[in-house]
Amino acid sequence: MDTSGEANPDLESFREQWRAEVRARLPTTQASSSSSQQQPPAPPPPPAPPQQQQPTLSGAELAAEHHLHPRKPPPAPAKKAAAPRQDYEDDYVQPRSFDAPNDEAAAASTSTQGEWTVKKTTKDPVTALDHYEKAVEREAAGSLGDSLKLYRKAFRMDDSVDQKYKNKYFPKSKAKPPATASPGTAGGAESAATAPSSAEQPQTMKELINSFAGVAIEPEGPPVEGMPPPPCPIASLPEELLVHIMRDVAILDVADFVRLAQVCKRFAFLVATEDRIWRRICLGDEFGFGSMHYHWQRQITWEPLTEEDLLTEFEEQMQAQEKVRAEKAAELDKGAADKEDDNEKTAETPDVSLLLPLTPEQRAEKHAEESRATTLVFYKTIYNSSWLRMWRFRSRIRFNGCYISTVNYIRTGQANANATTWGSPVHIVTYYRYLRFFRDGTAISLLTTAEPADVVYHLTREAMALHAGKRQAANNTALTHLPSAPMQYALKGRWRLASAADNPAAPLNEIEGDLIVETEGVGKYIYRLDLTLKSAGKMGAKNNKLVWRGFYNYDRMTDDWGEFTLKHDKPFFFSRVKSYGVLGE
């Protein structure tokens, strides 16, 4: 503490100025404040009512009026050694998709999706592979009891059913047989050895895309030989107009833009190589990194940020900078305090007048400029000047679905005294954690035993408003029979990605992908989830996994942090929900 004070005399004088202005404005509390200097500081009084009669408060006065006390940072998560790779957990993860609620699918049995859903749920398994597939579905849904029964029945019917399942859904790439020399020829082996191997090796993806560079859009042939072919207006469009059309498609839906590569070779070449379109996607706020937030945008209760919140954020940033400067000052050699070192210390000390709290408009503009500048730096350094590579591999939150964590663990039960059994019963406990993120920086967190098919369609703001306060009203049972009843236990929250202020000493590429979520808690507590964005599965999906780094609770009365154990908790996996829309709003 002394080192930080010596390294920042301007900051200490700035704080003393705050205290002096408070004493001048509140003379009646001066005596009580002087008498309490010998005692531990008491909890701050509640905030004053809205100060409509004092419109000309300075930043220091406003901070004092609101009794600005920034929260202590949570304990840093312990760095664990990298666990060995587990193929069964990451490589064989199948992304789930929820296209329609169960009741709508059952009612609309005439539609294609409805017919598939009804047949899928009503068809009884017959073969061993059918039982195994049904067991996998039940295991993905978290019903371990049903899945164990189906697994046992499948293996009784066929002991190698697991290999058949892997060959069906995860086939291995077929290796080409080695070239053999024709018998009876002495020089056959030599000719096979000297033959060029390039003709036998398949083209790489880059070589295949480059081969489409000079290919034009070929119109469809005539339906009957001798007749003129049907018109193809898009084949005669200039490339500038074609790129403009494809860019508009990408702004509406990136998935539709990528599917254009299946139309023809020319479209495939433009989708894979047109850097202007991918630049617009990455820098835009529809799907790209312009919609990512690296600072809080809302309160935990979804209310707009107040001036007190902005001043608290300003003080936390000042403390972070003060900590970094104190660490740098401690590293300097005390014996080598020459003139050059003094000049360096003077240059590192910031001008406090330039670090005054910003207005909400200035803050939003500053954060947008910082985010854009960080994106451009990563584009040149980490992603080799490729916007497509940045879109594929850079961490980002997905809004057109929700993240689900399925937790299963075994708990030993109590044996029945009246039954003659060799051992105690075993209970398989299953529960789920749901996280849904919104573009404005808010989030919904839910812990329940209800299965995803009964929950994901109700993770909405409307359901939260419908069940607001019904958790405490035990006598109100009118809404407990609705399909959205699990939402009475949902918690409001907010999210942001980690920024340089969280760890000023670390480079940005090391903290890139860390996610921080704060939600409501019980009573005086706030819950904080520290997660990291990862990728799982062999299908090329990215940012579909959230790995735990820490789970904490914050006591707002005592300003203390506590840590929850993560003994049984599992990672979150992304599931697309069609009812959320393309933009997830």
Coordinates of C-alpha atoms in Angstrom, one line a residue:
M1 CA 0.0 0.0 0.0
D2 CA 2.8 2.4 0.8
T3 CA 4.5 1.7 -2.5
S4 CA 1.4 2.4 -4.4
G5 CA 0.9 5.7 -2.5
E6 CA 4.5 6.8 -3.2
A7 CA 4.1 6.0 -6.9
N8 CA 0.9 8.0 -7.3
P9 CA 1.0 11.3 -5.4
D10 CA -1.5 12.9 -7.8
L11 CA -4.0 10.2 -7.2
E12 CA -3.7 10.6 -3.4
S13 CA -4.2 14.4 -3.7
F14 CA -7.2 13.8 -5.9
R15 CA -8.8 11.6 -3.3
E16 CA -8.0 14.2 -0.6
Q17 CA -9.7 16.8 -2.7
W18 CA -12.8 14.5 -2.7
R19 CA -12.8 14.2 1.0
A20 CA -12.3 18.0 1.5
E21 CA -15.3 18.7 -0.7
V22 CA -17.4 16.2 1.2
R23 CA -16.5 17.8 4.6
A24 CA -17.3 21.3 3.1
R25 CA -20.7 20.1 1.9
L26 CA -21.6 18.0 5.0
P27 CA -20.4 20.0 8.0
T28 CA -22.7 18.3 10.4
T29 CA -21.0 14.9 9.9
Q30 CA -17.5 16.3 10.4
A31 CA -17.4 15.6 14.1
S32 CA -18.6 12.1 13.8
S33 CA -16.1 11.4 11.0
S34 CA -13.2 12.7 13.1
S35 CA -14.3 10.6 16.1
S36 CA -14.5 7.4 14.0
Q37 CA -10.9 7.7 12.9
Q38 CA -9.8 5.5 15.8
Q39 CA -12.4 2.8 15.0
P40 CA -12.8 0.5 12.1
P41 CA -14.8 2.1 9.3
A42 CA -18.6 1.5 9.6
P43 CA -20.6 0.4 6.6
P44 CA -21.5 3.3 4.3
P45 CA -25.0 4.7 4.7
P46 CA -27.6 4.2 1.9
P47 CA -27.4 6.4 -1.1
A48 CA -29.0 9.8 -0.9
P49 CA -32.3 10.4 -2.8
P50 CA -32.1 11.7 -6.4
Q51 CA -30.3 15.0 -6.3
Q52 CA -32.6 17.1 -8.5
Q53 CA -31.9 20.2 -6.5
Q54 CA -28.1 20.0 -7.1
P55 CA -27.6 19.7 -10.9
T56 CA -24.1 21.2 -10.9
L57 CA -22.2 18.5 -9.1
S58 CA -18.6 17.8 -10.1
G59 CA -17.2 14.3 -10.6
A60 CA -15.6 14.3 -7.2
E61 CA -18.7 15.5 -5.4
L62 CA -20.9 12.9 -7.2
A63 CA -18.5 10.2 -6.2
A64 CA -18.6 11.3 -2.6
E65 CA -22.4 11.7 -2.6
H66 CA -22.8 8.1 -3.8
H67 CA -20.2 6.8 -1.3
L68 CA -18.0 5.3 -4.0
H69 CA -16.5 2.0 -2.9
P70 CA -15.4 -0.2 -5.7
R71 CA -15.6 -3.9 -5.1
K72 CA -12.6 -6.0 -4.4
P73 CA -11.5 -8.2 -7.3
P74 CA -12.5 -11.9 -7.0
P75 CA -9.7 -14.4 -6.2
A76 CA -7.7 -15.3 -9.2
P77 CA -8.6 -18.8 -10.5
A78 CA -5.8 -21.3 -10.0
K79 CA -3.9 -22.2 -13.1
K80 CA -4.4 -25.9 -13.7
A81 CA -2.2 -28.1 -15.9
A82 CA -3.6 -28.9 -19.2
A83 CA -5.6 -32.1 -19.0
P84 CA -4.9 -34.9 -21.5
R85 CA -7.0 -34.8 -24.6
Q86 CA -10.2 -36.8 -24.4
D87 CA -11.6 -37.6 -27.7
Y88 CA -14.9 -39.0 -26.4
E89 CA -15.6 -35.6 -24.8
D90 CA -14.7 -33.1 -27.5
D91 CA -14.4 -34.9 -30.9
Y92 CA -17.7 -36.8 -30.7
V93 CA -19.8 -33.9 -29.5
Q94 CA -22.8 -33.5 -31.8
P95 CA -24.3 -30.0 -31.9
R96 CA -28.0 -30.0 -30.9
S97 CA -30.6 -27.9 -32.6
F98 CA -34.1 -27.1 -31.3
D99 CA -36.3 -26.2 -34.3
A100 CA -39.8 -26.2 -32.8
P101 CA -41.4 -26.7 -29.4
N102 CA -42.6 -30.2 -28.7
D103 CA -46.3 -29.2 -28.6
E104 CA -46.1 -27.3 -31.9
A105 CA -44.2 -30.2 -33.5
A106 CA -46.8 -32.7 -32.3
A107 CA -49.7 -30.5 -33.4
A108 CA -48.2 -29.7 -36.9
S109 CA -47.8 -33.3 -37.8
T110 CA -48.5 -32.5 -41.5
S111 CA -45.3 -30.5 -41.8
T112 CA -42.0 -32.2 -42.7
Q113 CA -40.4 -31.2 -39.4
G114 CA -43.5 -32.2 -37.5
E115 CA -43.6 -35.6 -39.1
W116 CA -39.9 -36.2 -38.4
T117 CA -40.4 -35.2 -34.7
V118 CA -43.5 -37.4 -34.2
K119 CA -41.8 -40.4 -35.9
K120 CA -38.6 -39.8 -33.9
T121 CA -40.4 -39.9 -30.6
T122 CA -43.0 -42.6 -31.3
K123 CA -40.9 -45.2 -33.2
D124 CA -39.7 -48.0 -31.0
P125 CA -36.1 -49.3 -31.4
V126 CA -35.8 -52.7 -33.0
T127 CA -32.2 -53.4 -33.9
A128 CA -29.2 -53.1 -31.6
L129 CA -28.1 -50.0 -33.5
D130 CA -31.5 -48.4 -32.9
H131 CA -31.2 -49.1 -29.2
Y132 CA -27.7 -47.6 -29.2
E133 CA -28.9 -44.5 -31.0
K134 CA -31.8 -44.0 -28.6
A135 CA -29.4 -44.5 -25.7
V136 CA -27.1 -41.7 -27.1
E137 CA -30.1 -39.4 -27.4
R138 CA -31.2 -40.0 -23.8
E139 CA -27.6 -39.6 -22.6
A140 CA -27.4 -36.2 -24.4
A141 CA -30.6 -35.2 -22.7
G142 CA -29.2 -36.1 -19.3
S143 CA -31.4 -39.2 -18.6
L144 CA -28.7 -41.6 -17.6
G145 CA -31.1 -44.1 -16.1
D146 CA -32.9 -44.6 -19.5
S147 CA -29.6 -44.5 -21.4
L148 CA -28.1 -47.3 -19.3
K149 CA -31.0 -49.6 -19.9
L150 CA -30.9 -49.0 -23.6
Y151 CA -27.1 -49.5 -23.7
R152 CA -27.4 -52.8 -21.9
K153 CA -30.1 -54.0 -24.2
A154 CA -28.1 -52.9 -27.3
F155 CA -24.9 -54.7 -26.2
R156 CA -26.9 -57.9 -25.4
M157 CA -28.2 -57.9 -28.9
D158 CA -24.8 -57.1 -30.5
D159 CA -21.5 -56.8 -28.6
S160 CA -19.9 -54.7 -31.3
V161 CA -22.7 -52.2 -31.7
D162 CA -20.5 -49.3 -30.5
Q163 CA -18.1 -49.8 -33.5
K164 CA -21.1 -49.8 -35.9
Y165 CA -22.3 -46.6 -34.4
K166 CA -18.9 -45.0 -34.8
N167 CA -18.6 -46.2 -38.4
K168 CA -22.0 -44.8 -39.2
Y169 CA -21.6 -41.3 -37.7
F170 CA -17.8 -40.9 -37.4
P171 CA -16.3 -42.8 -40.4
K172 CA -12.6 -42.8 -40.7
S173 CA -11.0 -41.5 -43.9
K174 CA -10.2 -44.3 -46.3
A175 CA -6.5 -44.6 -47.0
K176 CA -5.6 -45.4 -50.6
P177 CA -4.0 -48.8 -51.2
P178 CA -0.3 -48.6 -52.1
A179 CA 0.6 -48.9 -55.7
T180 CA 1.9 -52.3 -56.6
A181 CA 4.1 -53.2 -59.5
S182 CA 2.7 -55.5 -62.2
P183 CA 4.1 -59.1 -62.0
G184 CA 6.4 -60.3 -64.6
T185 CA 8.1 -57.0 -65.2
A186 CA 11.5 -56.4 -63.7
G187 CA 11.3 -52.7 -64.1
G188 CA 7.8 -52.5 -62.6
A189 CA 9.0 -51.7 -59.1
E190 CA 11.5 -49.1 -60.4
S191 CA 8.8 -47.4 -62.5
A192 CA 6.4 -47.4 -59.6
A193 CA 9.0 -45.8 -57.4
T194 CA 10.0 -43.2 -59.9
A195 CA 6.4 -42.3 -60.8
P196 CA 5.3 -38.9 -59.7
S197 CA 3.2 -39.1 -56.5
S198 CA 1.5 -35.7 -57.2
A199 CA -1.1 -37.3 -59.4
E200 CA -2.1 -39.8 -56.7
Q201 CA -2.3 -37.3 -53.9
P202 CA -5.6 -35.3 -53.6
Q203 CA -5.6 -31.5 -53.8
T204 CA -5.6 -29.5 -50.7
M205 CA -8.5 -27.1 -50.0
K206 CA -6.4 -24.1 -50.9
E207 CA -5.4 -25.6 -54.3
L208 CA -8.9 -26.6 -55.0
I209 CA -10.3 -23.1 -54.3
N210 CA -7.5 -21.5 -56.4
S211 CA -8.5 -23.8 -59.3
F212 CA -11.9 -22.1 -59.3
A213 CA -10.4 -18.6 -59.9
G214 CA -11.0 -18.5 -63.7
V215 CA -14.2 -20.4 -63.7
A216 CA -17.3 -18.5 -64.8
I217 CA -20.9 -19.1 -63.9
E218 CA -22.2 -21.6 -66.3
P219 CA -26.0 -21.4 -67.1
E220 CA -28.1 -24.4 -67.1
G221 CA -28.2 -26.4 -70.3
P222 CA -31.3 -26.7 -72.5
P223 CA -34.0 -29.0 -71.2
V224 CA -34.3 -30.7 -74.6
E225 CA -31.6 -31.0 -77.1
G226 CA -31.9 -28.5 -79.9
M227 CA -33.8 -25.9 -77.8
P228 CA -32.3 -22.7 -76.5
P229 CA -31.0 -22.8 -72.9
P230 CA -33.1 -21.0 -70.2
P231 CA -31.9 -17.5 -69.3
C232 CA -29.4 -17.0 -66.5
P233 CA -29.2 -13.3 -65.7
I234 CA -26.8 -13.7 -62.8
A235 CA -24.2 -15.2 -65.1
S236 CA -23.9 -11.8 -67.0
L237 CA -23.6 -9.7 -63.9
P238 CA -20.4 -7.8 -63.3
E239 CA -18.3 -9.1 -60.4
E240 CA -18.7 -5.8 -58.5
L241 CA -22.5 -6.2 -58.4
L242 CA -22.2 -9.9 -57.6
V243 CA -20.0 -9.1 -54.6
H244 CA -22.3 -6.4 -53.5
I245 CA -25.3 -8.8 -53.5
M246 CA -23.3 -11.4 -51.6
R247 CA -22.3 -8.9 -49.0
D248 CA -26.0 -8.0 -48.4
V249 CA -26.8 -11.6 -48.0
A250 CA -23.9 -12.0 -45.5
I251 CA -25.2 -9.0 -43.5
L252 CA -28.6 -10.7 -43.2
D253 CA -27.4 -14.2 -42.4
V254 CA -23.8 -15.4 -42.5
A255 CA -25.0 -19.0 -42.7
D256 CA -26.9 -18.3 -45.9
F257 CA -23.9 -16.5 -47.4
V258 CA -21.7 -19.6 -46.7
R259 CA -24.3 -21.9 -48.2
L260 CA -23.9 -19.9 -51.5
A261 CA -20.7 -21.8 -52.0
Q262 CA -22.8 -24.9 -52.8
V263 CA -24.4 -23.3 -55.8
C264 CA -21.4 -23.2 -58.2
K265 CA -17.6 -23.0 -58.4
R266 CA -17.6 -19.3 -58.9
F267 CA -19.7 -18.7 -55.8
A268 CA -17.4 -21.0 -53.9
F269 CA -14.4 -19.0 -54.9
L270 CA -16.0 -15.7 -53.9
V271 CA -17.1 -17.0 -50.6
A272 CA -13.7 -18.3 -49.7
T273 CA -11.5 -15.5 -51.0
E274 CA -13.6 -12.3 -51.0
D275 CA -11.9 -10.5 -48.1
R276 CA -14.1 -7.4 -48.3
I277 CA -17.2 -9.3 -47.4
W278 CA -15.5 -11.1 -44.4
R279 CA -14.1 -7.7 -43.3
R280 CA -17.6 -6.3 -43.2
I281 CA -18.8 -9.3 -41.2
C282 CA -16.0 -9.1 -38.7
L283 CA -16.2 -5.4 -38.1
G284 CA -20.0 -5.2 -38.2
D285 CA -22.3 -5.4 -35.2
E286 CA -24.8 -7.8 -36.7
F287 CA -22.7 -11.0 -36.2
G288 CA -19.2 -9.8 -35.9
F289 CA -17.0 -8.4 -33.1
G290 CA -18.7 -5.1 -33.1
S291 CA -21.4 -6.7 -31.0
M292 CA -19.0 -8.0 -28.4
H293 CA -18.8 -6.1 -25.2
Y294 CA -15.6 -5.8 -23.1
H295 CA -17.1 -3.6 -20.5
W296 CA -20.4 -3.7 -18.6
Q297 CA -23.3 -2.3 -20.5
R298 CA -26.1 -2.9 -18.0
Q299 CA -26.7 -3.5 -14.3
I300 CA -27.3 -7.0 -13.1
T301 CA -31.0 -6.3 -12.9
W302 CA -30.9 -5.2 -16.6
E303 CA -31.3 -1.5 -15.7
P304 CA -29.2 1.1 -17.5
L305 CA -25.9 2.0 -15.9
T306 CA -26.1 4.9 -13.5
E307 CA -23.5 7.6 -12.8
E308 CA -22.4 5.7 -9.7
D309 CA -21.7 2.7 -11.8
L310 CA -19.6 4.7 -14.2
L311 CA -17.7 6.3 -11.4
T312 CA -17.1 2.9 -9.8
E313 CA -15.7 1.6 -13.1
F314 CA -13.5 4.6 -13.3
E315 CA -12.1 4.0 -9.8
E316 CA -11.5 0.3 -10.6
Q317 CA -9.5 1.3 -13.7
M318 CA -7.5 3.8 -11.6
Q319 CA -6.7 1.1 -9.1
A320 CA -5.7 -1.3 -11.8
Q321 CA -3.3 1.2 -13.3
E322 CA -2.0 2.1 -9.8
K323 CA -1.3 -1.6 -9.2
V324 CA 0.6 -1.9 -12.4
R325 CA 2.7 1.2 -11.7
A326 CA 3.4 -0.1 -8.2
E327 CA 4.7 -3.4 -9.6
K328 CA 6.9 -1.6 -12.1
A329 CA 8.2 0.7 -9.4
A330 CA 9.0 -2.3 -7.2
E331 CA 11.0 -3.9 -10.0
L332 CA 13.3 -0.9 -10.4
D333 CA 16.6 -0.9 -8.6
K334 CA 16.4 1.4 -5.7
G335 CA 20.2 2.1 -5.8
A336 CA 20.2 3.2 -9.4
A337 CA 17.9 6.3 -9.0
D338 CA 19.6 8.4 -11.6
K339 CA 18.1 11.1 -13.6
E340 CA 16.9 8.8 -16.4
D341 CA 15.0 6.7 -14.0
D342 CA 13.4 9.8 -12.5
N343 CA 12.3 10.9 -16.0
E344 CA 10.8 7.4 -16.7
K345 CA 8.8 7.5 -13.4
T346 CA 7.6 11.0 -14.2
A347 CA 6.5 9.9 -17.7
E348 CA 4.6 6.9 -16.3
T349 CA 2.7 8.9 -13.8
P350 CA -0.6 9.9 -15.5
D351 CA -2.3 13.2 -15.4
V352 CA -5.4 12.8 -13.2
S353 CA -7.2 15.6 -15.0
L354 CA -7.2 13.5 -18.2
L355 CA -8.7 10.5 -16.4
L356 CA -12.0 12.0 -15.3
P357 CA -15.1 9.8 -15.7
L358 CA -16.6 9.9 -19.1
T359 CA -20.2 10.5 -20.0
P360 CA -22.2 7.5 -21.3
E361 CA -21.9 8.7 -24.9
Q362 CA -18.1 9.3 -24.6
R363 CA -17.7 5.9 -22.9
A364 CA -19.6 4.1 -25.7
E365 CA -17.5 5.9 -28.4
K366 CA -14.3 5.2 -26.6
H367 CA -15.0 1.5 -26.2
A368 CA -16.1 1.1 -29.8
E369 CA -12.8 2.7 -30.9
E370 CA -10.8 0.4 -28.6
S371 CA -12.6 -2.7 -29.8
R372 CA -12.1 -1.8 -33.5
A373 CA -8.4 -1.0 -32.9
T374 CA -7.9 -4.3 -31.1
T375 CA -9.6 -6.2 -34.0
L376 CA -7.3 -4.5 -36.5
V377 CA -4.2 -5.4 -34.4
F378 CA -5.3 -9.0 -34.1
Y379 CA -6.0 -9.1 -37.9
K380 CA -2.4 -8.3 -38.7
T381 CA -0.6 -10.2 -35.9
I382 CA -2.5 -13.3 -34.9
Y383 CA -4.7 -14.1 -37.9
N384 CA -2.1 -13.5 -40.7
S385 CA -4.2 -10.7 -42.3
S386 CA -7.1 -13.0 -43.1
W387 CA -10.6 -11.9 -42.1
L388 CA -12.0 -15.3 -42.8
R389 CA -9.5 -16.9 -40.4
M390 CA -10.4 -14.3 -37.7
W391 CA -14.1 -15.1 -38.1
R392 CA -13.5 -18.8 -37.7
F393 CA -11.0 -18.8 -34.8
R394 CA -11.5 -15.6 -32.8
S395 CA -13.6 -16.0 -29.6
R396 CA -17.1 -14.6 -29.8
I397 CA -20.5 -15.1 -28.1
R398 CA -23.3 -16.7 -30.2
F399 CA -26.8 -15.2 -29.7
N400 CA -29.0 -17.5 -31.9
G401 CA -29.1 -20.2 -29.2
C402 CA -28.2 -21.0 -25.6
Y403 CA -25.4 -22.8 -23.8
I404 CA -26.4 -25.9 -21.8
S405 CA -24.4 -27.7 -19.2
T406 CA -25.6 -31.2 -18.4
V407 CA -24.4 -32.4 -15.0
N408 CA -24.7 -36.1 -13.9
Y409 CA -23.3 -37.6 -10.8
I410 CA -23.9 -40.7 -8.6
R411 CA -25.0 -40.4 -5.0
T412 CA -25.3 -43.2 -2.6
G413 CA -28.7 -43.6 -1.0
Q414 CA -29.8 -45.1 2.3
A415 CA -30.6 -48.8 2.5
N416 CA -34.1 -49.8 3.5
A417 CA -34.1 -51.5 6.9
N418 CA -36.9 -53.8 5.9
A419 CA -35.3 -55.0 2.7
T420 CA -32.6 -57.6 2.5
T421 CA -30.0 -56.2 0.1
W422 CA -26.3 -56.5 -0.1
G423 CA -25.6 -52.8 -0.7
S424 CA -27.2 -49.4 -0.5
P425 CA -29.2 -48.0 -3.5
V426 CA -27.5 -45.7 -5.9
H427 CA -29.1 -42.5 -7.2
I428 CA -28.2 -40.9 -10.5
V429 CA -28.7 -37.1 -10.1
T430 CA -29.1 -35.0 -13.2
Y431 CA -29.5 -31.2 -13.4
Y432 CA -28.9 -28.6 -16.1
R433 CA -27.4 -25.1 -16.2
Y434 CA -28.6 -22.8 -19.0
L435 CA -27.0 -19.5 -20.2
R436 CA -28.5 -17.3 -22.8
F437 CA -26.8 -14.1 -23.9
F438 CA -28.3 -11.0 -25.4
R439 CA -26.7 -8.4 -27.6
D440 CA -27.3 -5.5 -25.2
G441 CA -25.0 -7.1 -22.6
T442 CA -27.7 -8.9 -20.5
A443 CA -28.0 -12.6 -19.8
I444 CA -30.3 -15.2 -18.3
S445 CA -29.0 -18.0 -16.0
L446 CA -31.1 -20.9 -15.0
L447 CA -30.4 -24.0 -12.8
T448 CA -33.1 -26.6 -13.0
T449 CA -33.8 -30.3 -13.4
A450 CA -36.1 -29.7 -16.4
E451 CA -34.8 -31.1 -19.7
P452 CA -33.6 -28.8 -22.5
A453 CA -36.6 -29.5 -24.8
D454 CA -38.9 -28.1 -22.0
V455 CA -36.8 -25.0 -21.2
V456 CA -34.9 -23.5 -24.2
Y457 CA -38.1 -22.1 -25.8
H458 CA -38.9 -20.2 -22.7
L459 CA -35.5 -18.5 -22.0
T460 CA -36.9 -15.2 -23.0
R461 CA -37.4 -11.8 -21.5
E462 CA -41.2 -12.2 -21.7
A463 CA -41.1 -15.4 -19.6
M464 CA -38.8 -13.7 -17.1
A465 CA -41.3 -10.8 -16.7
L466 CA -44.2 -13.3 -16.5
H467 CA -42.6 -15.2 -13.6
A468 CA -41.0 -12.2 -11.9
G469 CA -41.5 -12.5 -8.1
K470 CA -43.4 -15.8 -8.3
R471 CA -40.5 -17.6 -6.6
Q472 CA -41.1 -15.8 -3.4
A473 CA -44.9 -15.9 -3.7
A474 CA -45.4 -19.5 -2.6
N475 CA -49.2 -19.1 -2.3
N476 CA -49.5 -18.2 -6.0
T477 CA -49.8 -21.5 -7.9
A478 CA -51.6 -20.2 -10.9
L479 CA -48.4 -20.0 -13.1
T480 CA -46.8 -23.2 -11.9
H481 CA -48.8 -25.3 -14.5
L482 CA -47.6 -23.3 -17.5
P483 CA -44.9 -24.8 -19.8
S484 CA -42.6 -21.9 -18.7
A485 CA -42.9 -22.7 -15.0
P486 CA -39.1 -23.5 -14.7
M487 CA -38.4 -19.8 -15.5
Q488 CA -39.6 -18.8 -12.0
Y489 CA -36.1 -19.9 -10.9
A490 CA -34.2 -18.0 -13.6
L491 CA -31.8 -15.2 -12.7
K492 CA -31.1 -11.9 -14.4
G493 CA -27.5 -11.2 -15.2
R494 CA -25.0 -9.4 -17.5
W495 CA -22.0 -10.5 -19.4
R496 CA -18.8 -9.1 -20.9
L497 CA -15.6 -10.5 -22.4
A498 CA -12.3 -9.9 -20.5
S499 CA -10.4 -6.7 -21.3
A500 CA -7.0 -5.3 -20.5
A501 CA -8.4 -3.7 -17.3
D502 CA -8.9 -7.2 -15.8
N503 CA -5.2 -8.0 -16.1
P504 CA -3.2 -5.0 -17.3
A505 CA 0.1 -6.9 -17.1
A506 CA -0.9 -9.7 -19.5
P507 CA -1.1 -9.3 -23.3
L508 CA -4.4 -9.2 -24.9
N509 CA -4.0 -12.4 -26.8
E510 CA -3.7 -14.3 -23.5
I511 CA -6.9 -13.0 -22.0
E512 CA -8.8 -13.2 -25.3
G513 CA -11.8 -15.6 -24.9
D514 CA -12.3 -15.2 -21.2
L515 CA -16.0 -14.6 -20.4
I516 CA -17.3 -13.0 -17.2
V517 CA -21.0 -13.4 -16.2
E518 CA -22.6 -11.8 -13.1
T519 CA -26.1 -12.8 -12.0
E520 CA -28.5 -12.2 -9.2
G521 CA -28.0 -14.2 -6.1
V522 CA -29.9 -15.1 -2.9
G523 CA -30.4 -12.1 -0.7
K524 CA -27.3 -10.0 -0.4
Y525 CA -25.2 -12.1 -2.7
I526 CA -24.1 -11.8 -6.4
Y527 CA -22.9 -14.7 -8.4
R528 CA -20.0 -14.5 -10.7
L529 CA -19.1 -17.1 -13.4
D530 CA -15.7 -17.0 -14.9
L531 CA -15.7 -19.0 -18.2
T532 CA -13.5 -19.5 -21.3
L533 CA -14.7 -19.9 -24.8
K534 CA -13.5 -23.0 -26.5
S535 CA -14.5 -25.2 -29.5
A536 CA -15.6 -28.9 -29.5
G537 CA -16.5 -31.4 -32.1
K538 CA -15.1 -32.6 -35.4
M539 CA -17.7 -30.8 -37.5
G540 CA -15.8 -27.5 -37.7
A541 CA -18.1 -25.6 -35.2
K542 CA -16.4 -22.9 -33.3
N543 CA -17.1 -21.1 -30.0
N544 CA -19.6 -23.8 -29.0
K545 CA -18.1 -24.6 -25.6
L546 CA -17.7 -22.7 -22.3
V547 CA -15.2 -24.1 -19.9
W548 CA -15.3 -23.2 -16.2
R549 CA -12.5 -21.1 -14.7
G550 CA -14.2 -20.2 -11.4
F551 CA -17.5 -19.8 -9.7
Y552 CA -17.8 -17.1 -7.0
N553 CA -20.3 -15.3 -4.7
Y554 CA -19.9 -11.7 -3.6
D555 CA -21.3 -10.4 -0.3
R556 CA -22.5 -6.9 -0.9
M557 CA -22.6 -6.1 2.8
T558 CA -19.2 -7.2 3.8
D559 CA -17.4 -6.8 0.5
D560 CA -16.1 -10.4 0.6
W561 CA -15.7 -13.0 -2.0
G562 CA -16.4 -16.7 -1.6
E563 CA -15.8 -19.6 -4.1
F564 CA -18.1 -22.4 -5.0
T565 CA -16.6 -25.8 -5.6
L566 CA -17.0 -27.2 -9.1
K567 CA -16.9 -30.9 -8.2
H568 CA -19.6 -32.1 -10.5
D569 CA -20.1 -29.1 -12.9
K570 CA -19.4 -29.8 -16.6
P571 CA -18.7 -27.4 -19.5
F572 CA -21.5 -25.6 -21.4
F573 CA -22.2 -26.6 -25.0
F574 CA -24.0 -24.4 -27.5
S575 CA -27.4 -25.5 -28.9
R576 CA -29.1 -23.5 -31.7
V577 CA -32.7 -22.5 -31.1
K578 CA -34.6 -21.6 -34.2
S579 CA -37.2 -19.6 -32.3
Y580 CA -34.6 -17.1 -31.2
G581 CA -34.2 -15.9 -34.8
V582 CA -31.1 -15.3 -36.8
L583 CA -29.9 -12.3 -34.7
G584 CA -31.0 -14.0 -31.4
E585 CA -33.2 -11.1 -30.3

